[in-house]
Amino acid sequence: MDFSHLITIFVTFHVLVPIVSSYGQANMCQAFCGNLKIDYPFALQSGCGHPGFRELLFCINDVLMFHISSGSYRVLGIDYAYQSLVLHDPHMSTCDSIVLGGRGNGFVVEQWRAPYLNPTSDNVFMLIGCSLDSPLFQGFHGKHSPCRNVSGMSCEEYYGCPGWDMIRPNQDGPVYGSGPPECCALPFEDIKAVNLSKLGCQGYSSAYSLAPLRRAGPDEWSYGIEVKYSMQGNAGFCRACEATGGSCGHDIDDKNDMCLCEGWNSTGTCDLVNSESHRRKWSLVVPLAGFVISTIILGTSHLA
């Protein structure tokens, strides 16, 4: 074997070893979308975060989107201390604009997500233009009508918004008559889903209280959907995983807890997989390097 082949073997090892050593090294779970931090239990990549929040958040052009069965919503903020996030539906009515025609998404959570996600108890949904045949007025959930004041927010106040002047400019106030009210305010837990088509409503608005602050009127309410999230599972596992430099995740097949350690997954902590990881890396290096060297030697023998 001449000197050139020795150089080839030397270069092969120095190129091959780093490549194989990095085999399986996946990017750690993405931490930001725009200026919003993405932390456990949420995630943007498959296998990251809590399994109850999988395929929930998507980062599109640095805009964080929240997707459930009723549609997609922009995430305005995440409060990890209070365990809540605030969503924006572009077709939702506000104080300045009443949106009719059933264009709003409403808010419907998949049944399997229900233990993890629900609008907060002080979030009021104001359903607008509901028909007389709406289940809201047909003994829905055993009640004749669930319409009421929620955390100091009600339709009576909402009627004072300028948005109503655009749809009934010649009226001095809400029309009741023998039909249903133009607006029906209620908390999410009363109906469990804001499905405009099933409820027979033309639109909706949503506002949430910034307790202990009490806003003076509907023009100062915080419009959006405030969702409370809860984590089911072993919180101690996640803390132990992060303490050893890992990221909390889950197995994409059986949804069990998983600690992501620079691409190597562990059912414990990263300290438990370090030695195993190195063994697996070198188990790939040795046979692959041997194959390359054998090929070089065989080629040399044919040229001799």
mmCIF file of C-alpha atoms in Angstrom:
data_model
loop_
_atom_site.group_PDB
_atom_site.id
_atom_site.type_symbol
_atom_site.label_atom_id
_atom_site.label_comp_id
_atom_site.label_asym_id
_atom_site.label_seq_id
_atom_site.Cartn_x
_atom_site.Cartn_y
_atom_site.Cartn_z
ATOM 1 C CA MET A 1 0.000 0.000 0.000
ATOM 2 C CA ASP A 2 1.539 3.302 -1.018
ATOM 3 C CA PHE A 3 1.574 6.510 1.020
ATOM 4 C CA SER A 4 -1.434 8.001 -0.845
ATOM 5 C CA HIS A 5 -3.699 5.207 0.375
ATOM 6 C CA LEU A 6 -2.596 5.750 3.968
ATOM 7 C CA ILE A 7 -3.556 9.385 3.600
ATOM 8 C CA THR A 8 -6.951 8.311 2.203
ATOM 9 C CA ILE A 9 -7.610 6.070 5.198
ATOM 10 C CA PHE A 10 -6.535 8.808 7.618
ATOM 11 C CA VAL A 11 -8.853 11.359 5.989
ATOM 12 C CA THR A 12 -11.685 8.832 5.897
ATOM 13 C CA PHE A 13 -11.587 8.365 9.660
ATOM 14 C CA HIS A 14 -11.407 12.080 10.347
ATOM 15 C CA VAL A 15 -14.381 12.763 8.085
ATOM 16 C CA LEU A 16 -16.424 9.657 8.828
ATOM 17 C CA VAL A 17 -16.262 9.690 12.615
ATOM 18 C CA PRO A 18 -17.767 13.176 13.090
ATOM 19 C CA ILE A 19 -20.521 12.393 10.570
ATOM 20 C CA VAL A 20 -21.521 9.117 12.196
ATOM 21 C CA SER A 21 -21.122 10.574 15.674
ATOM 22 C CA SER A 22 -23.737 13.149 14.769
ATOM 23 C CA TYR A 23 -26.067 10.475 13.391
ATOM 24 C CA GLY A 24 -29.459 10.735 15.055
ATOM 25 C CA GLN A 25 -28.721 14.222 16.381
ATOM 26 C CA ALA A 26 -32.087 15.921 15.989
ATOM 27 C CA ASN A 27 -32.617 19.624 16.535
ATOM 28 C CA MET A 28 -33.707 20.339 20.062
ATOM 29 C CA CYS A 29 -37.310 21.419 20.465
ATOM 30 C CA GLN A 30 -37.796 24.881 18.961
ATOM 31 C CA ALA A 31 -37.992 27.558 21.639
ATOM 32 C CA PHE A 32 -39.547 30.569 19.885
ATOM 33 C CA CYS A 33 -42.050 31.573 17.221
ATOM 34 C CA GLY A 34 -41.616 35.274 16.565
ATOM 35 C CA ASN A 35 -41.372 36.769 20.045
ATOM 36 C CA LEU A 36 -43.416 34.040 21.731
ATOM 37 C CA LYS A 37 -41.555 31.434 23.745
ATOM 38 C CA ILE A 38 -42.627 27.839 23.136
ATOM 39 C CA ASP A 39 -42.087 25.802 26.275
ATOM 40 C CA TYR A 40 -43.452 22.613 27.805
ATOM 41 C CA PRO A 41 -46.197 21.401 27.521
ATOM 42 C CA PHE A 42 -46.366 23.031 24.073
ATOM 43 C CA ALA A 43 -44.115 22.259 21.130
ATOM 44 C CA LEU A 44 -43.789 22.773 17.402
ATOM 45 C CA GLN A 45 -41.966 19.573 16.474
ATOM 46 C CA SER A 46 -43.237 16.023 16.483
ATOM 47 C CA GLY A 47 -42.302 14.183 19.682
ATOM 48 C CA CYS A 48 -41.683 17.364 21.668
ATOM 49 C CA GLY A 49 -43.859 18.627 24.516
ATOM 50 C CA HIS A 50 -46.783 16.883 26.213
ATOM 51 C CA PRO A 51 -48.760 14.380 24.081
ATOM 52 C CA GLY A 52 -52.035 16.107 24.996
ATOM 53 C CA PHE A 53 -50.856 19.208 23.095
ATOM 54 C CA ARG A 54 -49.412 17.516 20.026
ATOM 55 C CA GLU A 55 -50.260 18.956 16.602
ATOM 56 C CA LEU A 56 -51.784 21.975 18.313
ATOM 57 C CA LEU A 57 -49.378 24.862 17.606
ATOM 58 C CA PHE A 58 -47.844 25.820 14.264
ATOM 59 C CA CYS A 59 -45.382 28.603 13.485
ATOM 60 C CA ILE A 60 -46.189 30.246 10.146
ATOM 61 C CA ASN A 61 -44.001 33.181 9.086
ATOM 62 C CA ASP A 62 -43.158 33.866 12.739
ATOM 63 C CA VAL A 63 -46.869 33.884 13.635
ATOM 64 C CA LEU A 64 -47.954 31.288 16.200
ATOM 65 C CA MET A 65 -51.214 29.558 15.240
ATOM 66 C CA PHE A 66 -53.431 27.337 17.411
ATOM 67 C CA HIS A 67 -55.410 24.685 15.532
ATOM 68 C CA ILE A 68 -58.397 22.656 16.773
ATOM 69 C CA SER A 69 -61.462 21.160 15.096
ATOM 70 C CA SER A 70 -63.325 24.490 14.883
ATOM 71 C CA GLY A 71 -60.491 26.232 13.063
ATOM 72 C CA SER A 72 -57.233 28.130 13.446
ATOM 73 C CA TYR A 73 -56.600 31.019 15.821
ATOM 74 C CA ARG A 74 -53.672 33.339 16.281
ATOM 75 C CA VAL A 75 -51.944 33.026 19.652
ATOM 76 C CA LEU A 76 -51.566 36.472 21.199
ATOM 77 C CA GLY A 77 -49.761 35.311 24.313
ATOM 78 C CA ILE A 78 -48.929 32.392 26.601
ATOM 79 C CA ASP A 79 -48.797 32.769 30.391
ATOM 80 C CA TYR A 80 -46.868 29.778 31.719
ATOM 81 C CA ALA A 81 -47.256 30.861 35.354
ATOM 82 C CA TYR A 82 -51.045 31.110 35.117
ATOM 83 C CA GLN A 83 -51.198 28.246 32.583
ATOM 84 C CA SER A 84 -53.263 30.062 30.006
ATOM 85 C CA LEU A 85 -53.064 31.384 26.474
ATOM 86 C CA VAL A 86 -55.034 34.065 24.632
ATOM 87 C CA LEU A 87 -56.395 33.408 21.137
ATOM 88 C CA HIS A 88 -57.666 35.704 18.405
ATOM 89 C CA ASP A 89 -60.314 34.757 15.846
ATOM 90 C CA PRO A 90 -60.353 37.283 12.962
ATOM 91 C CA HIS A 91 -64.064 36.622 12.374
ATOM 92 C CA MET A 92 -65.074 37.232 15.955
ATOM 93 C CA SER A 93 -67.179 40.299 16.813
ATOM 94 C CA THR A 94 -65.700 43.014 19.018
ATOM 95 C CA CYS A 95 -67.077 46.242 20.426
ATOM 96 C CA ASP A 96 -66.339 48.116 17.197
ATOM 97 C CA SER A 97 -67.532 45.487 14.732
ATOM 98 C CA ILE A 98 -70.375 42.965 14.784
ATOM 99 C CA VAL A 99 -69.594 40.098 12.385
ATOM 100 C CA LEU A 100 -72.626 38.127 11.159
ATOM 101 C CA GLY A 101 -73.158 35.414 8.578
ATOM 102 C CA GLY A 102 -71.713 32.548 10.595
ATOM 103 C CA ARG A 103 -68.157 33.386 9.525
ATOM 104 C CA GLY A 104 -66.711 33.046 13.000
ATOM 105 C CA ASN A 105 -65.105 29.765 13.968
ATOM 106 C CA GLY A 106 -66.630 29.538 17.411
ATOM 107 C CA PHE A 107 -64.660 27.271 19.717
ATOM 108 C CA VAL A 108 -64.906 23.482 19.708
ATOM 109 C CA VAL A 109 -62.236 21.287 21.317
ATOM 110 C CA GLU A 110 -61.801 17.677 20.240
ATOM 111 C CA GLN A 111 -63.112 15.287 22.901
ATOM 112 C CA TRP A 112 -59.688 13.793 23.580
ATOM 113 C CA ARG A 113 -58.264 17.299 24.180
ATOM 114 C CA ALA A 114 -61.026 18.314 26.613
ATOM 115 C CA PRO A 115 -59.051 17.293 29.739
ATOM 116 C CA TYR A 116 -56.219 19.583 28.651
ATOM 117 C CA LEU A 117 -57.876 22.686 27.170
ATOM 118 C CA ASN A 118 -60.920 24.761 28.105
ATOM 119 C CA PRO A 119 -61.719 28.480 28.096
ATOM 120 C CA THR A 120 -61.280 30.030 31.532
ATOM 121 C CA SER A 121 -64.281 30.337 33.835
ATOM 122 C CA ASP A 122 -64.302 34.140 33.525
ATOM 123 C CA ASN A 123 -64.319 34.031 29.711
ATOM 124 C CA VAL A 124 -67.736 35.125 28.407
ATOM 125 C CA PHE A 125 -69.069 34.014 25.027
ATOM 126 C CA MET A 126 -71.744 36.288 23.573
ATOM 127 C CA LEU A 127 -73.724 34.488 20.889
ATOM 128 C CA ILE A 128 -75.321 36.834 18.378
ATOM 129 C CA GLY A 129 -78.370 36.443 16.138
ATOM 130 C CA CYS A 130 -79.381 32.978 17.318
ATOM 131 C CA SER A 131 -82.576 31.551 15.842
ATOM 132 C CA LEU A 132 -85.709 30.722 17.816
ATOM 133 C CA ASP A 133 -84.991 27.046 17.098
ATOM 134 C CA SER A 134 -81.539 27.257 18.650
ATOM 135 C CA PRO A 135 -80.934 24.574 21.306
ATOM 136 C CA LEU A 136 -80.054 27.489 23.595
ATOM 137 C CA PHE A 137 -83.758 28.219 23.858
ATOM 138 C CA GLN A 138 -85.006 24.617 23.759
ATOM 139 C CA GLY A 139 -84.042 23.424 27.219
ATOM 140 C CA PHE A 140 -80.374 23.045 26.231
ATOM 141 C CA HIS A 141 -78.579 20.975 28.914
ATOM 142 C CA GLY A 142 -81.724 21.045 31.018
ATOM 143 C CA LYS A 143 -81.941 24.826 31.093
ATOM 144 C CA HIS A 144 -84.535 27.032 29.438
ATOM 145 C CA SER A 145 -81.888 29.635 28.636
ATOM 146 C CA PRO A 146 -78.301 29.830 29.801
ATOM 147 C CA CYS A 147 -77.984 33.564 29.029
ATOM 148 C CA ARG A 148 -76.542 35.421 32.008
ATOM 149 C CA ASN A 149 -73.886 37.742 33.365
ATOM 150 C CA VAL A 150 -70.390 36.247 33.395
ATOM 151 C CA SER A 151 -67.700 37.855 35.566
ATOM 152 C CA GLY A 152 -69.414 41.211 35.316
ATOM 153 C CA MET A 153 -69.787 41.048 31.533
ATOM 154 C CA SER A 154 -73.184 40.732 29.872
ATOM 155 C CA CYS A 155 -75.059 41.403 26.656
ATOM 156 C CA GLU A 156 -76.870 44.320 28.315
ATOM 157 C CA GLU A 157 -73.520 46.116 28.479
ATOM 158 C CA TYR A 158 -72.403 44.804 25.112
ATOM 159 C CA TYR A 159 -75.436 46.388 23.418
ATOM 160 C CA GLY A 160 -73.818 49.742 24.172
ATOM 161 C CA CYS A 161 -70.953 49.062 21.759
ATOM 162 C CA PRO A 162 -70.774 51.164 18.573
ATOM 163 C CA GLY A 163 -70.651 47.984 16.466
ATOM 164 C CA TRP A 164 -74.396 47.521 16.984
ATOM 165 C CA ASP A 165 -75.122 50.861 15.331
ATOM 166 C CA MET A 166 -73.860 49.421 12.052
ATOM 167 C CA ILE A 167 -76.413 46.566 11.968
ATOM 168 C CA ARG A 168 -79.460 48.331 13.463
ATOM 169 C CA PRO A 169 -78.920 52.076 12.933
ATOM 170 C CA ASN A 170 -82.598 52.931 13.389
ATOM 171 C CA GLN A 171 -83.081 51.092 16.683
ATOM 172 C CA ASP A 172 -82.573 52.585 20.097
ATOM 173 C CA GLY A 173 -81.897 49.262 21.789
ATOM 174 C CA PRO A 174 -82.084 45.486 21.514
ATOM 175 C CA VAL A 175 -85.213 43.934 20.076
ATOM 176 C CA TYR A 176 -86.810 41.221 22.188
ATOM 177 C CA GLY A 177 -90.485 40.922 21.254
ATOM 178 C CA SER A 178 -91.577 37.313 21.163
ATOM 179 C CA GLY A 179 -88.304 36.092 19.684
ATOM 180 C CA PRO A 180 -84.914 35.344 21.245
ATOM 181 C CA PRO A 181 -82.570 38.137 22.349
ATOM 182 C CA GLU A 182 -80.097 39.443 19.794
ATOM 183 C CA CYS A 183 -77.277 38.469 22.127
ATOM 184 C CA CYS A 184 -76.935 35.676 24.657
ATOM 185 C CA ALA A 185 -73.990 35.680 27.066
ATOM 186 C CA LEU A 186 -72.858 32.498 28.771
ATOM 187 C CA PRO A 187 -69.763 30.713 30.090
ATOM 188 C CA PHE A 188 -68.185 27.890 28.093
ATOM 189 C CA GLU A 189 -68.942 25.224 30.707
ATOM 190 C CA ASP A 190 -72.674 25.707 30.163
ATOM 191 C CA ILE A 191 -72.567 24.402 26.594
ATOM 192 C CA LYS A 192 -69.102 22.737 26.307
ATOM 193 C CA ALA A 193 -68.726 23.885 22.677
ATOM 194 C CA VAL A 194 -69.354 27.100 20.740
ATOM 195 C CA ASN A 195 -70.467 25.638 17.423
ATOM 196 C CA LEU A 196 -72.300 28.406 15.569
ATOM 197 C CA SER A 197 -73.979 26.135 13.027
ATOM 198 C CA LYS A 198 -75.298 23.696 15.643
ATOM 199 C CA LEU A 199 -76.391 26.523 17.910
ATOM 200 C CA GLY A 200 -78.098 28.321 15.024
ATOM 201 C CA CYS A 201 -76.277 31.603 15.604
ATOM 202 C CA GLN A 202 -75.023 34.208 13.120
ATOM 203 C CA GLY A 203 -71.939 35.298 15.030
ATOM 204 C CA TYR A 204 -70.248 35.529 18.387
ATOM 205 C CA SER A 205 -67.949 37.594 20.536
ATOM 206 C CA SER A 206 -65.671 36.558 23.366
ATOM 207 C CA ALA A 207 -64.123 38.588 26.156
ATOM 208 C CA TYR A 208 -62.230 37.731 29.307
ATOM 209 C CA SER A 209 -61.801 39.417 32.647
ATOM 210 C CA LEU A 210 -58.459 40.799 33.765
ATOM 211 C CA ALA A 211 -59.210 40.206 37.428
ATOM 212 C CA PRO A 212 -58.809 41.869 39.843
ATOM 213 C CA LEU A 213 -59.214 44.803 37.434
ATOM 214 C CA ARG A 214 -62.792 45.684 36.562
ATOM 215 C CA ARG A 215 -63.103 47.340 33.173
ATOM 216 C CA ALA A 216 -65.524 50.261 33.057
ATOM 217 C CA GLY A 217 -67.419 49.169 29.957
ATOM 218 C CA PRO A 218 -67.430 46.885 26.906
ATOM 219 C CA ASP A 219 -65.159 49.259 24.995
ATOM 220 C CA GLU A 220 -62.444 48.399 27.545
ATOM 221 C CA TRP A 221 -63.004 44.658 27.712
ATOM 222 C CA SER A 222 -60.237 42.335 26.545
ATOM 223 C CA TYR A 223 -61.593 40.637 23.423
ATOM 224 C CA GLY A 224 -60.320 37.183 22.574
ATOM 225 C CA ILE A 225 -60.533 33.651 23.945
ATOM 226 C CA GLU A 226 -58.569 32.972 27.109
ATOM 227 C CA VAL A 227 -57.906 29.240 27.353
ATOM 228 C CA LYS A 228 -56.784 27.491 30.498
ATOM 229 C CA TYR A 229 -54.559 24.460 29.986
ATOM 230 C CA SER A 230 -53.722 21.649 32.367
ATOM 231 C CA MET A 231 -51.124 18.902 32.169
ATOM 232 C CA GLN A 232 -52.009 15.302 32.863
ATOM 233 C CA GLY A 233 -49.096 13.060 33.724
ATOM 234 C CA ASN A 234 -45.820 12.956 35.633
ATOM 235 C CA ALA A 235 -44.542 16.512 36.138
ATOM 236 C CA GLY A 236 -41.602 15.130 38.122
ATOM 237 C CA PHE A 237 -40.372 13.254 35.057
ATOM 238 C CA CYS A 238 -40.171 16.480 33.085
ATOM 239 C CA ARG A 239 -38.278 18.317 35.832
ATOM 240 C CA ALA A 240 -35.752 15.482 36.104
ATOM 241 C CA CYS A 241 -35.318 15.399 32.331
ATOM 242 C CA GLU A 242 -34.653 19.138 32.075
ATOM 243 C CA ALA A 243 -32.282 19.008 35.064
ATOM 244 C CA THR A 244 -30.007 16.718 33.040
ATOM 245 C CA GLY A 245 -30.071 18.933 29.943
ATOM 246 C CA GLY A 246 -32.882 17.189 28.110
ATOM 247 C CA SER A 247 -36.137 18.385 26.579
ATOM 248 C CA CYS A 248 -39.476 16.964 27.696
ATOM 249 C CA GLY A 249 -41.227 15.022 24.964
ATOM 250 C CA HIS A 250 -43.194 11.902 24.221
ATOM 251 C CA ASP A 251 -43.052 8.772 22.121
ATOM 252 C CA ILE A 252 -44.946 9.501 18.908
ATOM 253 C CA ASP A 253 -46.349 5.955 18.836
ATOM 254 C CA ASP A 254 -47.470 5.132 22.367
ATOM 255 C CA LYS A 255 -47.524 8.771 23.681
ATOM 256 C CA ASN A 256 -45.507 7.833 26.780
ATOM 257 C CA ASP A 257 -43.155 10.370 28.395
ATOM 258 C CA MET A 258 -39.776 10.657 26.723
ATOM 259 C CA CYS A 259 -36.663 12.671 27.552
ATOM 260 C CA LEU A 260 -35.008 14.043 24.386
ATOM 261 C CA CYS A 261 -31.256 14.148 24.877
ATOM 262 C CA GLU A 262 -29.553 15.671 21.838
ATOM 263 C CA GLY A 263 -31.368 13.294 19.553
ATOM 264 C CA TRP A 264 -31.183 10.221 21.786
ATOM 265 C CA ASN A 265 -34.438 9.413 23.508
ATOM 266 C CA SER A 266 -34.617 8.168 27.080
ATOM 267 C CA THR A 267 -37.439 6.845 29.225
ATOM 268 C CA GLY A 268 -35.503 8.259 32.180
ATOM 269 C CA THR A 269 -33.051 11.151 32.140
ATOM 270 C CA CYS A 270 -30.166 12.137 29.889
ATOM 271 C CA ASP A 271 -27.663 10.868 32.467
ATOM 272 C CA LEU A 272 -28.965 7.357 31.862
ATOM 273 C CA VAL A 273 -28.388 7.385 28.114
ATOM 274 C CA ASN A 274 -25.004 9.058 27.741
ATOM 275 C CA SER A 275 -22.996 5.821 27.800
ATOM 276 C CA GLU A 276 -25.534 4.012 25.648
ATOM 277 C CA SER A 277 -25.509 6.855 23.131
ATOM 278 C CA HIS A 278 -21.735 6.666 22.728
ATOM 279 C CA ARG A 279 -21.874 2.892 22.336
ATOM 280 C CA ARG A 280 -24.498 3.207 19.598
ATOM 281 C CA LYS A 281 -22.484 5.864 17.785
ATOM 282 C CA TRP A 282 -19.306 3.789 17.786
ATOM 283 C CA SER A 283 -21.236 0.672 16.800
ATOM 284 C CA LEU A 284 -21.976 2.560 13.588
ATOM 285 C CA VAL A 285 -18.471 3.994 13.168
ATOM 286 C CA VAL A 286 -16.551 0.729 13.311
ATOM 287 C CA PRO A 287 -18.367 -1.335 10.651
ATOM 288 C CA LEU A 288 -18.781 1.608 8.298
ATOM 289 C CA ALA A 289 -15.149 2.600 8.583
ATOM 290 C CA GLY A 290 -14.124 -1.038 8.091
ATOM 291 C CA PHE A 291 -16.184 -1.207 4.918
ATOM 292 C CA VAL A 292 -14.498 1.896 3.494
ATOM 293 C CA ILE A 293 -10.988 0.653 4.359
ATOM 294 C CA SER A 294 -11.685 -2.792 2.900
ATOM 295 C CA THR A 295 -12.887 -1.154 -0.305
ATOM 296 C CA ILE A 296 -9.698 0.899 -0.523
ATOM 297 C CA ILE A 297 -7.444 -2.129 0.100
ATOM 298 C CA LEU A 298 -9.349 -4.240 -2.406
ATOM 299 C CA GLY A 299 -9.000 -1.513 -4.990
ATOM 300 C CA THR A 300 -5.286 -1.299 -4.311
ATOM 301 C CA SER A 301 -4.788 -5.034 -4.751
ATOM 302 C CA HIS A 302 -6.470 -4.900 -8.162
ATOM 303 C CA LEU A 303 -4.176 -2.105 -9.259
ATOM 304 C CA ALA A 304 -1.040 -3.889 -8.090
#
